[in-house]
Amino acid sequence: MTRDNLGQVYEMKGDLRAAQEMRLRGAADSNIACGNYNCLKLQNNLSDLSRCSVCKAVFYCSRPCQASDWKRHKKYCRQVA
Ligand SMILES: [Zn+2]
Ligand SMILES: [Zn+2]
């Protein structure tokens, strides 16, 4: 199981803070996956990723990827205090 899978597990459990931490840890190793499950792209540069502006816990390789994942992600998305 990769770190990004773990990020997804935390996301589904509603622990967005842990999900974010997992993904950022992946980013530190230049290994962060797109949050869209159907996209296998590994993006190496955090600054190239677009991040969910509400929870800031999921990262996407592109805006279209983010838009197409929203249907899934909106169930889990909320603002993290
Ligand atoms: Zn993507
Ligand atoms: Zn979100």
mmCIF file of C-alpha atoms and ligand atoms in Angstrom:
data_model
loop_
_atom_site.group_PDB
_atom_site.id
_atom_site.type_symbol
_atom_site.label_atom_id
_atom_site.label_comp_id
_atom_site.label_asym_id
_atom_site.label_seq_id
_atom_site.Cartn_x
_atom_site.Cartn_y
_atom_site.Cartn_z
ATOM 1 C CA MET A 1 0.000 0.000 0.000
ATOM 2 C CA THR A 2 1.423 3.330 -0.998
ATOM 3 C CA ARG A 3 1.258 6.493 0.997
ATOM 4 C CA ASP A 4 -1.248 7.942 -1.396
ATOM 5 C CA ASN A 5 -3.537 4.941 -0.911
ATOM 6 C CA LEU A 6 -3.284 5.661 2.782
ATOM 7 C CA GLY A 7 -4.222 9.240 2.059
ATOM 8 C CA GLN A 8 -7.342 7.949 0.323
ATOM 9 C CA VAL A 9 -8.185 5.709 3.260
ATOM 10 C CA TYR A 10 -7.929 8.630 5.648
ATOM 11 C CA GLU A 11 -9.968 10.769 3.306
ATOM 12 C CA MET A 12 -12.777 8.210 3.269
ATOM 13 C CA LYS A 13 -12.657 7.925 7.033
ATOM 14 C CA GLY A 14 -13.161 11.662 7.159
ATOM 15 C CA ASP A 15 -9.768 12.351 8.647
ATOM 16 C CA LEU A 16 -8.753 15.000 6.154
ATOM 17 C CA ARG A 17 -5.932 16.319 8.233
ATOM 18 C CA ALA A 18 -4.238 12.919 8.248
ATOM 19 C CA ALA A 19 -4.933 12.569 4.526
ATOM 20 C CA GLN A 20 -3.250 15.873 3.847
ATOM 21 C CA GLU A 21 -0.274 14.975 5.985
ATOM 22 C CA MET A 22 0.149 11.646 4.191
ATOM 23 C CA ARG A 23 0.080 13.299 0.797
ATOM 24 C CA LEU A 24 2.434 16.055 1.765
ATOM 25 C CA ARG A 25 4.849 13.473 3.090
ATOM 26 C CA GLY A 26 4.717 11.885 -0.349
ATOM 27 C CA ALA A 27 5.404 15.264 -1.873
ATOM 28 C CA ALA A 28 8.551 15.619 0.198
ATOM 29 C CA ASP A 29 9.863 12.504 -1.510
ATOM 30 C CA SER A 30 8.856 13.955 -4.900
ATOM 31 C CA ASN A 31 6.242 11.265 -5.172
ATOM 32 C CA ILE A 32 2.726 12.537 -4.994
ATOM 33 C CA ALA A 33 -0.139 11.000 -6.899
ATOM 34 C CA CYS A 34 -3.061 12.778 -8.460
ATOM 35 C CA GLY A 35 -6.136 12.614 -6.209
ATOM 36 C CA ASN A 36 -8.287 11.454 -9.101
ATOM 37 C CA TYR A 37 -8.499 7.663 -8.767
ATOM 38 C CA ASN A 38 -8.768 7.271 -12.504
ATOM 39 C CA CYS A 39 -5.588 9.183 -13.117
ATOM 40 C CA LEU A 40 -2.330 7.344 -12.654
ATOM 41 C CA LYS A 41 -0.137 10.337 -13.122
ATOM 42 C CA LEU A 42 2.550 10.827 -10.539
ATOM 43 C CA GLN A 43 3.333 14.460 -10.223
ATOM 44 C CA ASN A 44 6.709 15.258 -8.822
ATOM 45 C CA ASN A 45 6.386 18.913 -8.135
ATOM 46 C CA LEU A 46 3.955 20.121 -5.505
ATOM 47 C CA SER A 47 3.788 23.548 -7.090
ATOM 48 C CA ASP A 48 2.458 21.999 -10.303
ATOM 49 C CA LEU A 49 -0.487 20.477 -8.516
ATOM 50 C CA SER A 50 -3.833 22.052 -7.969
ATOM 51 C CA ARG A 51 -5.217 21.471 -4.518
ATOM 52 C CA CYS A 52 -8.804 21.322 -3.326
ATOM 53 C CA SER A 53 -9.427 24.851 -2.093
ATOM 54 C CA VAL A 54 -11.883 23.756 0.587
ATOM 55 C CA CYS A 55 -10.152 20.944 2.483
ATOM 56 C CA LYS A 56 -6.644 21.411 1.053
ATOM 57 C CA ALA A 57 -6.199 17.680 1.591
ATOM 58 C CA VAL A 58 -6.317 16.439 -1.981
ATOM 59 C CA PHE A 59 -4.017 17.296 -4.860
ATOM 60 C CA TYR A 60 -4.610 17.020 -8.570
ATOM 61 C CA CYS A 61 -2.338 17.097 -11.589
ATOM 62 C CA SER A 62 -4.721 19.420 -13.405
ATOM 63 C CA ARG A 63 -7.964 21.359 -13.131
ATOM 64 C CA PRO A 64 -9.898 18.921 -15.350
ATOM 65 C CA CYS A 65 -8.779 16.060 -13.110
ATOM 66 C CA GLN A 66 -9.988 17.946 -10.079
ATOM 67 C CA ALA A 67 -13.332 18.682 -11.744
ATOM 68 C CA SER A 68 -13.913 15.075 -12.726
ATOM 69 C CA ASP A 69 -13.053 13.822 -9.235
ATOM 70 C CA TRP A 70 -15.344 16.294 -7.497
ATOM 71 C CA LYS A 71 -18.350 13.968 -7.750
ATOM 72 C CA ARG A 72 -16.478 11.477 -5.591
ATOM 73 C CA HIS A 73 -14.560 13.838 -3.401
ATOM 74 C CA LYS A 74 -17.449 16.135 -2.437
ATOM 75 C CA LYS A 75 -18.763 13.427 -0.146
ATOM 76 C CA TYR A 76 -15.642 13.730 1.953
ATOM 77 C CA CYS A 77 -14.743 17.326 1.426
ATOM 78 C CA ARG A 78 -15.130 19.784 4.247
ATOM 79 C CA GLN A 79 -13.125 22.541 5.766
ATOM 80 C CA VAL A 80 -10.491 21.406 8.226
ATOM 81 C CA ALA A 81 -10.347 23.613 11.275
HETATM 82 ZN ZN ZN B 1 -4.686 13.660 -12.619
HETATM 83 ZN ZN ZN B 2 -11.784 18.948 -0.706
#
